[in-house]
mmCIF file of C-alpha atoms in Angstrom:
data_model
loop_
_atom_site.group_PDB
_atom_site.id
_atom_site.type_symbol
_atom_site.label_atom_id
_atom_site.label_comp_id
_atom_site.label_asym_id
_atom_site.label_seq_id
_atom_site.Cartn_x
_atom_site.Cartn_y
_atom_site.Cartn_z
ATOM 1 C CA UNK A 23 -284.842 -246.078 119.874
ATOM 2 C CA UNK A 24 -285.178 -243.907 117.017
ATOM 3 C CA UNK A 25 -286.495 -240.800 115.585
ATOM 4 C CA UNK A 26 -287.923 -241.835 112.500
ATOM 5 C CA UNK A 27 -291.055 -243.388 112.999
ATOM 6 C CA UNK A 28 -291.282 -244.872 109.568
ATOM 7 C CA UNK A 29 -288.027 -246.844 110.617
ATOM 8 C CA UNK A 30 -289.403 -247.976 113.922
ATOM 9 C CA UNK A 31 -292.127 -249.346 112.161
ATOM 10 C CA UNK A 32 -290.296 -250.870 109.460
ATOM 11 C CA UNK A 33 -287.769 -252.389 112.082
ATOM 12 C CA UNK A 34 -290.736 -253.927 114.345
ATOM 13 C CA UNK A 35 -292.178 -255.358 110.994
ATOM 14 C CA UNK A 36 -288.571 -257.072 110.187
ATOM 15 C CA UNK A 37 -287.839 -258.622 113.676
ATOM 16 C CA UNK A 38 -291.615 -259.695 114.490
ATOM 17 C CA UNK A 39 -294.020 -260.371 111.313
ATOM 18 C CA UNK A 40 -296.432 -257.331 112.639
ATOM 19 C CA UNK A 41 -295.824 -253.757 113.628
ATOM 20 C CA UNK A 42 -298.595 -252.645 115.859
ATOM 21 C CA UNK A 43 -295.987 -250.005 117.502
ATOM 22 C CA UNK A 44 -298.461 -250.772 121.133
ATOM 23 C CA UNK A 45 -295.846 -251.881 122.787
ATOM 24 C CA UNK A 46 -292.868 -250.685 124.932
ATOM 25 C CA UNK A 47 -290.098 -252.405 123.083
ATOM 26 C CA UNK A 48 -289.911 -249.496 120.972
ATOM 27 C CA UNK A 49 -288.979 -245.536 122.109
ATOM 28 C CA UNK A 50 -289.607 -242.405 119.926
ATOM 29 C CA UNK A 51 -286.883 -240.018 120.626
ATOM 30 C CA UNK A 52 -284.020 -237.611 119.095
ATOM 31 C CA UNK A 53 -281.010 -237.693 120.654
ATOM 32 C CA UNK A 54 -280.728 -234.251 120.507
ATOM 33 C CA UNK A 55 -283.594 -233.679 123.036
ATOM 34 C CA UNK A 56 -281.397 -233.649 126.545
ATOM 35 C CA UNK A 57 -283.986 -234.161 128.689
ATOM 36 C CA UNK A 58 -285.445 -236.461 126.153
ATOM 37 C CA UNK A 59 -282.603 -238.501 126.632
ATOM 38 C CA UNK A 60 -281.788 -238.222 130.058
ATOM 39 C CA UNK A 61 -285.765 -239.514 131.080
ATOM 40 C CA UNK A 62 -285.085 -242.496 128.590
ATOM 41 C CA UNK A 63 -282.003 -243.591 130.668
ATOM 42 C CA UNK A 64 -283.604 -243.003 133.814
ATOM 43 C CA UNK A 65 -286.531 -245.038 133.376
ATOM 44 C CA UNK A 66 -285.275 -247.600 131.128
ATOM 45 C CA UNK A 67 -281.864 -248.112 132.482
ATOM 46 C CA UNK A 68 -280.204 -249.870 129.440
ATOM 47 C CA UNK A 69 -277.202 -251.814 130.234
ATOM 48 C CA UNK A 70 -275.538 -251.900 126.967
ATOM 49 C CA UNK A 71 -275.934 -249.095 124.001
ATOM 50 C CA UNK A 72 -274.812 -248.947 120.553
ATOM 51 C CA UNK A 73 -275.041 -245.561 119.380
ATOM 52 C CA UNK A 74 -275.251 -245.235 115.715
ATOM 53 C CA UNK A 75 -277.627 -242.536 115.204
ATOM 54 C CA UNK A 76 -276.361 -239.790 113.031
ATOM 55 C CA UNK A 77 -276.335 -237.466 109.784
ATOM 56 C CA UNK A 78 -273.920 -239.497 107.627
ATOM 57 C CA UNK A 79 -273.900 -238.026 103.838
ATOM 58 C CA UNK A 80 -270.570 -236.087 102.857
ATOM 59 C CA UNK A 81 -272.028 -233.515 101.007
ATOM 60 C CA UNK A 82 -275.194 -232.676 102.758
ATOM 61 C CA UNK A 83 -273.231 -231.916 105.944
ATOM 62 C CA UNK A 84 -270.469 -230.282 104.001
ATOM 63 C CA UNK A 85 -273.622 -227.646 103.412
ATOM 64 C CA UNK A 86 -275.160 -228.108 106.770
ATOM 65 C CA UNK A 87 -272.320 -227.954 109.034
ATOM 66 C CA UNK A 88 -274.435 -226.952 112.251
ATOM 67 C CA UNK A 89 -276.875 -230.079 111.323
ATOM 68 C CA UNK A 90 -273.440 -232.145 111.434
ATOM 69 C CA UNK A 91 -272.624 -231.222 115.116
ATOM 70 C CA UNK A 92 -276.319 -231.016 116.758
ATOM 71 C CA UNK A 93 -276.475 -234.900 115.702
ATOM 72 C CA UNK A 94 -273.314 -235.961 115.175
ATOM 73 C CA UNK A 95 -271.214 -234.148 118.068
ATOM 74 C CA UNK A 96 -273.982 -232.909 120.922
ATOM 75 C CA UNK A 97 -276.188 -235.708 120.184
ATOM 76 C CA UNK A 98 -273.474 -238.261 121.433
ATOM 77 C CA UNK A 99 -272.674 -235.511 124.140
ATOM 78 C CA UNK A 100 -276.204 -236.292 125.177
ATOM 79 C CA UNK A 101 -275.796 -240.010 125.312
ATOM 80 C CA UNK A 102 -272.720 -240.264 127.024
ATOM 81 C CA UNK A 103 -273.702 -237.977 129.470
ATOM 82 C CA UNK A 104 -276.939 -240.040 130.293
ATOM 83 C CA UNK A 105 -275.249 -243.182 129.978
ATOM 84 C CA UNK A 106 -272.760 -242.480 132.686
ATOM 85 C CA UNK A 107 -275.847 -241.156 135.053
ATOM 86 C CA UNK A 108 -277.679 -244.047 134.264
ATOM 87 C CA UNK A 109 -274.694 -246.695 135.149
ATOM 88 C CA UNK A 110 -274.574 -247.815 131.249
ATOM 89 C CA UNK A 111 -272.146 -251.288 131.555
ATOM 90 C CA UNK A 112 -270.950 -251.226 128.050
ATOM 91 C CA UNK A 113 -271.406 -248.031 125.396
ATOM 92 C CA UNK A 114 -270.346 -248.420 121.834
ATOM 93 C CA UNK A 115 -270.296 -245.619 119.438
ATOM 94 C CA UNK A 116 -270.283 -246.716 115.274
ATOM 95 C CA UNK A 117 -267.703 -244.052 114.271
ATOM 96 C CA UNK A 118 -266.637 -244.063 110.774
ATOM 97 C CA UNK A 119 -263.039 -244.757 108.952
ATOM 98 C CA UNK A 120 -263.828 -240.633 107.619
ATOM 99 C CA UNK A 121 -263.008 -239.727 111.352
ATOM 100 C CA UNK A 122 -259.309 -240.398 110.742
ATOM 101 C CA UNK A 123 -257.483 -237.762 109.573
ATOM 102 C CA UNK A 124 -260.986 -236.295 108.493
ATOM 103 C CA UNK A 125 -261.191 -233.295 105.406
ATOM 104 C CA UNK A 126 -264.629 -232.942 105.583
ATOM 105 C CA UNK A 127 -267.673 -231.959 108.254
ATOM 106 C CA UNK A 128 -268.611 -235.415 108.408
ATOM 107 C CA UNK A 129 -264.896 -236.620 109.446
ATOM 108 C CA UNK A 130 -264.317 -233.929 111.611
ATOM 109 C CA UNK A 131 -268.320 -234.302 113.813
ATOM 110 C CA UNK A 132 -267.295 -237.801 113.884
ATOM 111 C CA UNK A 133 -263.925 -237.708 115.140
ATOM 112 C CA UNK A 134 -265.062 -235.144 117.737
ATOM 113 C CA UNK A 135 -267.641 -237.783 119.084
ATOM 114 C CA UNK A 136 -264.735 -240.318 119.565
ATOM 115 C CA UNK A 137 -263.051 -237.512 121.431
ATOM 116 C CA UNK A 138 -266.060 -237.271 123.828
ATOM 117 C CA UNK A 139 -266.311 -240.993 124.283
ATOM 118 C CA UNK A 140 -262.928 -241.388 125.062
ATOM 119 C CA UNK A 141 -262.573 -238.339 127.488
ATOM 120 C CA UNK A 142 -265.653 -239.733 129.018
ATOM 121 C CA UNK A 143 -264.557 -243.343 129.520
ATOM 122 C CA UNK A 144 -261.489 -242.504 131.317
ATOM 123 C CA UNK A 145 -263.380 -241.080 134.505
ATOM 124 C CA UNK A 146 -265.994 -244.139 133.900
ATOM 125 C CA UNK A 147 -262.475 -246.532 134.278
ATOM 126 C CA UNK A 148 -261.834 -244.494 136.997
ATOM 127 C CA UNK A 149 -265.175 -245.033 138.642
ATOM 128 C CA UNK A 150 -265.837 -248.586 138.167
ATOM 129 C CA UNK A 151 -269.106 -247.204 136.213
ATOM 130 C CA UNK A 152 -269.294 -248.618 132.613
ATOM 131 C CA UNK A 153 -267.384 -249.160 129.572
ATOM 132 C CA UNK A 154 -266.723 -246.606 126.715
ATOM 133 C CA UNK A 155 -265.521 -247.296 123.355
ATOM 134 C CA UNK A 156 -265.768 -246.375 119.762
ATOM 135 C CA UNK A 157 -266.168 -248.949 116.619
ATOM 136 C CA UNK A 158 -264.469 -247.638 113.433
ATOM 137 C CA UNK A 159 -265.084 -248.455 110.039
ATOM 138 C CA UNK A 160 -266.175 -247.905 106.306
ATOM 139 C CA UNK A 161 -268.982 -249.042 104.035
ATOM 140 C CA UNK A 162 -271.737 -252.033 104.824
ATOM 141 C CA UNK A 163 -273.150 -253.794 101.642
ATOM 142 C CA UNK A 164 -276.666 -253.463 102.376
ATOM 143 C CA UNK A 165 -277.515 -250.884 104.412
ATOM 144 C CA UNK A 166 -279.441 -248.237 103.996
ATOM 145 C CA UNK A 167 -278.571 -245.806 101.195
ATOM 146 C CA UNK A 168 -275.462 -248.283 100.383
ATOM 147 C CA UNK A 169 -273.938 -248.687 97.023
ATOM 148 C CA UNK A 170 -275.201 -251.582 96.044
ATOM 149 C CA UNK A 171 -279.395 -250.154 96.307
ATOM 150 C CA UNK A 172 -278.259 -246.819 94.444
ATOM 151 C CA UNK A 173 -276.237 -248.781 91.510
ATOM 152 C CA UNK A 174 -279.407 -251.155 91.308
ATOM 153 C CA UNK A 175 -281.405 -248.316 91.354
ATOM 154 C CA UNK A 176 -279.624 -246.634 88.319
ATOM 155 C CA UNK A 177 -279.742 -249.713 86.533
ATOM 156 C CA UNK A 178 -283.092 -250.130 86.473
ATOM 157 C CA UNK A 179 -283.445 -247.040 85.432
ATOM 158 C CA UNK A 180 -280.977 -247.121 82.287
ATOM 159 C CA UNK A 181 -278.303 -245.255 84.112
ATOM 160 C CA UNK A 182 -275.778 -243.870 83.647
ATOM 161 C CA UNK A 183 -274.226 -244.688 86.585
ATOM 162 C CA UNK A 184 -272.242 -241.475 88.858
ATOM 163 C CA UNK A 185 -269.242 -242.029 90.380
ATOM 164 C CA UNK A 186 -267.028 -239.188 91.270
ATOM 165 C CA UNK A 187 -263.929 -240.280 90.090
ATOM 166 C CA UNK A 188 -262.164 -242.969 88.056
ATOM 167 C CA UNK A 189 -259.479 -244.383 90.636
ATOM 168 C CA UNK A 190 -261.550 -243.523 93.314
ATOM 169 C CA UNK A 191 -261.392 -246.467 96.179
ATOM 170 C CA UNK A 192 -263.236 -247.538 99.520
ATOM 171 C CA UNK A 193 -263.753 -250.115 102.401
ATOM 172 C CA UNK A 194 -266.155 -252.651 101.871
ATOM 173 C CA UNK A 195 -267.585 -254.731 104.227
ATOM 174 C CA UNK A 196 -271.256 -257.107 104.816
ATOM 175 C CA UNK A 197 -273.783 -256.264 107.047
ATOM 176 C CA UNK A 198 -273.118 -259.519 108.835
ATOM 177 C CA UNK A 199 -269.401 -258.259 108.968
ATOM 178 C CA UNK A 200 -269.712 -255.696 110.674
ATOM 179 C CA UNK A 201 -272.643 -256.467 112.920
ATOM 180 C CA UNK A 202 -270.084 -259.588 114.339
ATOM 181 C CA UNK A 203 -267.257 -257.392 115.085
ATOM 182 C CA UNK A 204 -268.821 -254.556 116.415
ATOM 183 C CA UNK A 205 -270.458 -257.214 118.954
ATOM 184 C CA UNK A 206 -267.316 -258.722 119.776
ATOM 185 C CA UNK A 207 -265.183 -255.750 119.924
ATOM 186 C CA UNK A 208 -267.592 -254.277 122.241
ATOM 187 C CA UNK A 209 -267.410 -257.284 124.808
ATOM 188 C CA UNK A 210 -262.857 -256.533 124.379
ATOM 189 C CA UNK A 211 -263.474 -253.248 125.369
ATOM 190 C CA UNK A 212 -261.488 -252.083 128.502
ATOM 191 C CA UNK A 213 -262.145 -248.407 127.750
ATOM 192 C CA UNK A 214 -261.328 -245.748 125.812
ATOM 193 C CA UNK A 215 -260.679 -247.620 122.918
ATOM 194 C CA UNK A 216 -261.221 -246.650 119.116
ATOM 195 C CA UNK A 217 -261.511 -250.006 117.308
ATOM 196 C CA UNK A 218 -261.049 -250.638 113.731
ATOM 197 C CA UNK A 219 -262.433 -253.174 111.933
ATOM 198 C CA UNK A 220 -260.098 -255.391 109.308
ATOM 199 C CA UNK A 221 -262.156 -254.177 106.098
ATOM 200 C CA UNK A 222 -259.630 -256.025 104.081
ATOM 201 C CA UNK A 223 -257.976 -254.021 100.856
ATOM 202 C CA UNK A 224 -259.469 -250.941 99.610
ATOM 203 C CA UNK A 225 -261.848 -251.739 96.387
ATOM 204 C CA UNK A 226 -262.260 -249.781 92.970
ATOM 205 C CA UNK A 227 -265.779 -248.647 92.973
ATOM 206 C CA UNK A 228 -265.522 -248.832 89.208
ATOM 207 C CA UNK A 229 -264.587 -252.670 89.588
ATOM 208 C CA UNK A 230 -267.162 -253.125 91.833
ATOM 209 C CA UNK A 231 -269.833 -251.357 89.348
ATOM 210 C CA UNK A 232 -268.546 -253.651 86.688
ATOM 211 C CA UNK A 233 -268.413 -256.552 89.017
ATOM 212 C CA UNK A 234 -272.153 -255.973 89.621
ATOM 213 C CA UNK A 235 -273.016 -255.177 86.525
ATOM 214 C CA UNK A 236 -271.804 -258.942 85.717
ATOM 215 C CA UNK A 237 -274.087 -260.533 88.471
ATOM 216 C CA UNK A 238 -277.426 -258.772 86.713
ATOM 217 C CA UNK A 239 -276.220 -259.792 83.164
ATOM 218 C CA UNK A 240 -275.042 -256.933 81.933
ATOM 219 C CA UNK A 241 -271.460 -256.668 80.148
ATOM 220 C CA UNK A 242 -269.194 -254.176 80.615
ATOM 221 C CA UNK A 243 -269.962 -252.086 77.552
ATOM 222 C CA UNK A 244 -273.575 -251.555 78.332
ATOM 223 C CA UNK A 245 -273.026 -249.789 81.670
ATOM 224 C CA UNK A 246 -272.205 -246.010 80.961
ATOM 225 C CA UNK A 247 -270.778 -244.602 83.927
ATOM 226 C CA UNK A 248 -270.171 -240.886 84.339
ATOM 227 C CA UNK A 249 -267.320 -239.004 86.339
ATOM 228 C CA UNK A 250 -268.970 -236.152 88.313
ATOM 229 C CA UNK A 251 -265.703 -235.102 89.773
ATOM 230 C CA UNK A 252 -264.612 -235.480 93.974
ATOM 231 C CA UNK A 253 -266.901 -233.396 95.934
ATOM 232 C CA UNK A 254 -265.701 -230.856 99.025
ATOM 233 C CA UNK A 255 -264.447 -232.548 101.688
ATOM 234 C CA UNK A 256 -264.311 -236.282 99.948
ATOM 235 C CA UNK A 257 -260.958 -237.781 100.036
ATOM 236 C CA UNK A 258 -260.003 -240.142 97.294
ATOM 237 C CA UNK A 259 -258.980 -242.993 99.136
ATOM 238 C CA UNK A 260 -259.975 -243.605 102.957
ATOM 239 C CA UNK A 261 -257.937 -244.585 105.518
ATOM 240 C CA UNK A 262 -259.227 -246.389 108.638
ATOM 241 C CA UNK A 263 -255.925 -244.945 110.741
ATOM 242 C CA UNK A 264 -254.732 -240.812 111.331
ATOM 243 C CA UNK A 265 -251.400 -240.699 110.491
ATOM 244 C CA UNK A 266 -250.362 -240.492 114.372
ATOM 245 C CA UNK A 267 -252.538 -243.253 115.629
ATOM 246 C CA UNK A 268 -250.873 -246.466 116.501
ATOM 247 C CA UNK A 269 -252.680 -250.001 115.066
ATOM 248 C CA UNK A 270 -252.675 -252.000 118.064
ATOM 249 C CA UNK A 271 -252.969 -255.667 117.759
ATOM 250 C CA UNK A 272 -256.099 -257.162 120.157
ATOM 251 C CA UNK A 273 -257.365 -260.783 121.359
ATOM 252 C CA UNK A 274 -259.059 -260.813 117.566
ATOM 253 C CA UNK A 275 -257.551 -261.208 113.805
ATOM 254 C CA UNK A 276 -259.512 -259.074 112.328
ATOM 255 C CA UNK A 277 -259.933 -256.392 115.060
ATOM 256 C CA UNK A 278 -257.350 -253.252 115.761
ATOM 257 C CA UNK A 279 -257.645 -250.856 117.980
ATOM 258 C CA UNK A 280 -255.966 -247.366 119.045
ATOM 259 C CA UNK A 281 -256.132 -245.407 121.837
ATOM 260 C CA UNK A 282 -256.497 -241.467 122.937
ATOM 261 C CA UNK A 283 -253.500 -239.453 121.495
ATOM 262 C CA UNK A 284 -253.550 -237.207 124.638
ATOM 263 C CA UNK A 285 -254.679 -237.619 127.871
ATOM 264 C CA UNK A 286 -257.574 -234.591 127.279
ATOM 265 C CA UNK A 287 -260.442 -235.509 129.750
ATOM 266 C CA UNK A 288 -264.245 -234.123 129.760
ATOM 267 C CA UNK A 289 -263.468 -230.712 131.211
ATOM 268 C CA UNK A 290 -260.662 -230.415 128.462
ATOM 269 C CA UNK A 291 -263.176 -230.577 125.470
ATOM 270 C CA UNK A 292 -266.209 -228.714 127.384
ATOM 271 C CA UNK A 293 -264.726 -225.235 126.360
ATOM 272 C CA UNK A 294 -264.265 -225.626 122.946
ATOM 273 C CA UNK A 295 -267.598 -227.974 122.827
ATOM 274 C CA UNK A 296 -269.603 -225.398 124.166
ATOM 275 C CA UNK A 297 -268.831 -222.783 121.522
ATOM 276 C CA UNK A 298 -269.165 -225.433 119.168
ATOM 277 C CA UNK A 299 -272.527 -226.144 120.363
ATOM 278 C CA UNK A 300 -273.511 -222.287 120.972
ATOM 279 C CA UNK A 301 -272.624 -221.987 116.891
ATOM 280 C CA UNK A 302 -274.516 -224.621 116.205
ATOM 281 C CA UNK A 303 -277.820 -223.712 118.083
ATOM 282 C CA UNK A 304 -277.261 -220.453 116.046
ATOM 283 C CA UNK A 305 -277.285 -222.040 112.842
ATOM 284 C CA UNK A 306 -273.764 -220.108 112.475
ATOM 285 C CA UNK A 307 -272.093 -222.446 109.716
ATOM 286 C CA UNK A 308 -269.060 -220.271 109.465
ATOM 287 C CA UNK A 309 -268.744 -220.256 113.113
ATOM 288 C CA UNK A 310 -268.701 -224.092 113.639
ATOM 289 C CA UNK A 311 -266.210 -224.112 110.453
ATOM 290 C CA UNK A 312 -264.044 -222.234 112.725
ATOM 291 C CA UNK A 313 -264.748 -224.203 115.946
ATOM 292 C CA UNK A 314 -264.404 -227.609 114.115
ATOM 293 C CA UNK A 315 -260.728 -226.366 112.676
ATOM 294 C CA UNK A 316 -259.920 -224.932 116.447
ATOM 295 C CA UNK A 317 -260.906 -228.521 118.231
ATOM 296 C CA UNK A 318 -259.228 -230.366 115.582
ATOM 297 C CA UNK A 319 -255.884 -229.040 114.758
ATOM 298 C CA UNK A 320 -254.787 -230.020 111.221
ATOM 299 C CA UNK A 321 -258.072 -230.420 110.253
ATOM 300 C CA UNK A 322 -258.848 -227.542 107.923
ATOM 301 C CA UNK A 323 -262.590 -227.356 106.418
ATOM 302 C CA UNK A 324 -263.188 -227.390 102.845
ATOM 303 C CA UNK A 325 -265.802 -224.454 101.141
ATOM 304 C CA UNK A 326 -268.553 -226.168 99.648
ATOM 305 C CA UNK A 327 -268.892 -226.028 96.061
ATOM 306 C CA UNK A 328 -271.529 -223.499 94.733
ATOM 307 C CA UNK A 329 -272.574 -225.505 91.492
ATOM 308 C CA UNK A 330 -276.286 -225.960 91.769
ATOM 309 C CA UNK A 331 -277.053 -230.079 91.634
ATOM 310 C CA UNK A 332 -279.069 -230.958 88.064
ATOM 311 C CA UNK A 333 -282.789 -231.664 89.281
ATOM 312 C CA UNK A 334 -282.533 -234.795 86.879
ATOM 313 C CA UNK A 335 -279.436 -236.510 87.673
ATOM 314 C CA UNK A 336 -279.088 -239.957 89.422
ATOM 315 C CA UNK A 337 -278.483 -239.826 93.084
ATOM 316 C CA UNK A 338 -275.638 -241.639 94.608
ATOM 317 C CA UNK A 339 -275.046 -241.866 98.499
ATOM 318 C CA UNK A 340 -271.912 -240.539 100.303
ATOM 319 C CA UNK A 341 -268.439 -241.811 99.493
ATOM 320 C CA UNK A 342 -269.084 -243.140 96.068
#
């Protein structure tokens, strides 16, 4: 299920050798279309979901804060919600390691859509009705809009290549990684659960840019690379744990997990979510600032930087 046709089509193409999009293996929808959502569940009744749909660039949503929380935050409200109706068995949301201790819109929508799937999964414990967890982690080689396309891209083109700043580190890991564990930490799942993924140590992106470099033939002195500076929001190294979350050993090496900090259930976020929400169907940025900072104490949002972006530079994707 998706709302981008073009990546329905391209997905069908991948798995199958044809795309004729005639059949019923594939469902047009935005998850931010309740009763959209809630007809899918009803007719379909999926046992298991992985919910990875979202807005996931830094500074975009760092601009576009009420985009950030009709995808990111209500859009999982959505799922959940049908899920649970529907008698989902297992639900696994693909959080990100920017949801811990988050400093940016991104972080902070994130986080709050852990919040919901663990205040959710304690009543569907309670019930006997499915189970609810969350799958954190940082950046897969190889997906779309990853490093790896974007540096290609600007070496193609005869750079330079952007990075924002010199010491600036993140997560790797492969697609293959990641698909693996978030399989198998979705079968360990009890409930309530916010796993996180071994990602092994933090990498230099300007190691990895050199390292690459190396693979295409190119030495290090032919790759200019220029600093465009840490943008709102962007921390300069990640962390895949909030300073008061607990790393809890599970049944797998390279699989943590950590579990609610309070015992907040679904009626304890509705308040709060619903002026988020209302803010957000207003297209009142300022207001969700505020209603992101009151849902999320210690997180504090940053002001987006007014600097126009040149119309000729080099793109790079979020967190590089």
């Amino acid at each position: 299920m998706d709302h981008d046709e073009s990546n329905l089509h391209r997905l069908q193409l991948e798995i199958w050798g044809e795309a004729l999009l005639t059949d019923d293996s594939l469902v047009i929808a935005d998850i931010r279309d309740r009763p959209r959502i809630q007809q899918i569940f009803r007719d379909l009744k999926p046992e298991v979901v992985f919910h990875a749909a979202a807005h996931k660039h830094l500074p975009l949503l760092e601009r576009h804060p009420s985009e950030a929380v009709k995808s990111n935050v209500l859009g999982t409200d959505h799922l959940v919600e049908a899920a649970l109706a529907a008698g989902v068995e297992r639900f696994v949301l693909i959080s990100t390691d920017k949801a811990a201790d988050p400093t940016s819109v991104l972080g902070a929508s994130k986080r709050l859509a852990e919040l919901i799937v663990q205040a959710n999964a304690r009543d569907a414990r309670n019930l006997g009705t499915g189970v609810f967890s969350a799958v954190r982690f940082g950046n897969v080689l190889g997906s779309r809009g990853s490093l790896l396309s974007v540096l290609a891209e600007q070496l193609r083109s005869g750079g330079p290549v952007t990075i924002t700043h010199p010491d600036v580190t993140r997560f790797f890991m492969t697609i293959e990684e990641a698909v693996g564990l978030v399989l198998e930490s979705g079968r360990m799942a009890h409930g309530g659960e916010v796993f996180v993924l071994d990602m092994g140590e933090p990498v230099r992106i300007v190691d990895l840019v050199h390292n690459f470099a190396e693979q295409v033939q190119l030495g290090r002195d032919e790759v200019e690379i220029r600093y465009t500076g840490l943008r709102a929001g962007e921390k300069l190294n990640e962390a895949l744990f909030s300073e008061g979350e607990e790393r809890l050993p599970t049944a797998h090496a390279r699989i943590y997990a950590t579990v609610a900090e309070s015992a907040a259930g679904p009626e304890d976020l509705a308040g709060g979510l619903t002026g988020l929400h209302e803010a957000a169907a207003g297209n009142s940025d300022e207001e969700v600032r505020r209603w992101l900072a009151e849902l999320l104490p210690g997180y504090r949002t940053a002001e987006p930087e007014p600097a126009p972006v040149p119309a000729l530079s080099a793109p790079y994707p979020d967190g590089f």
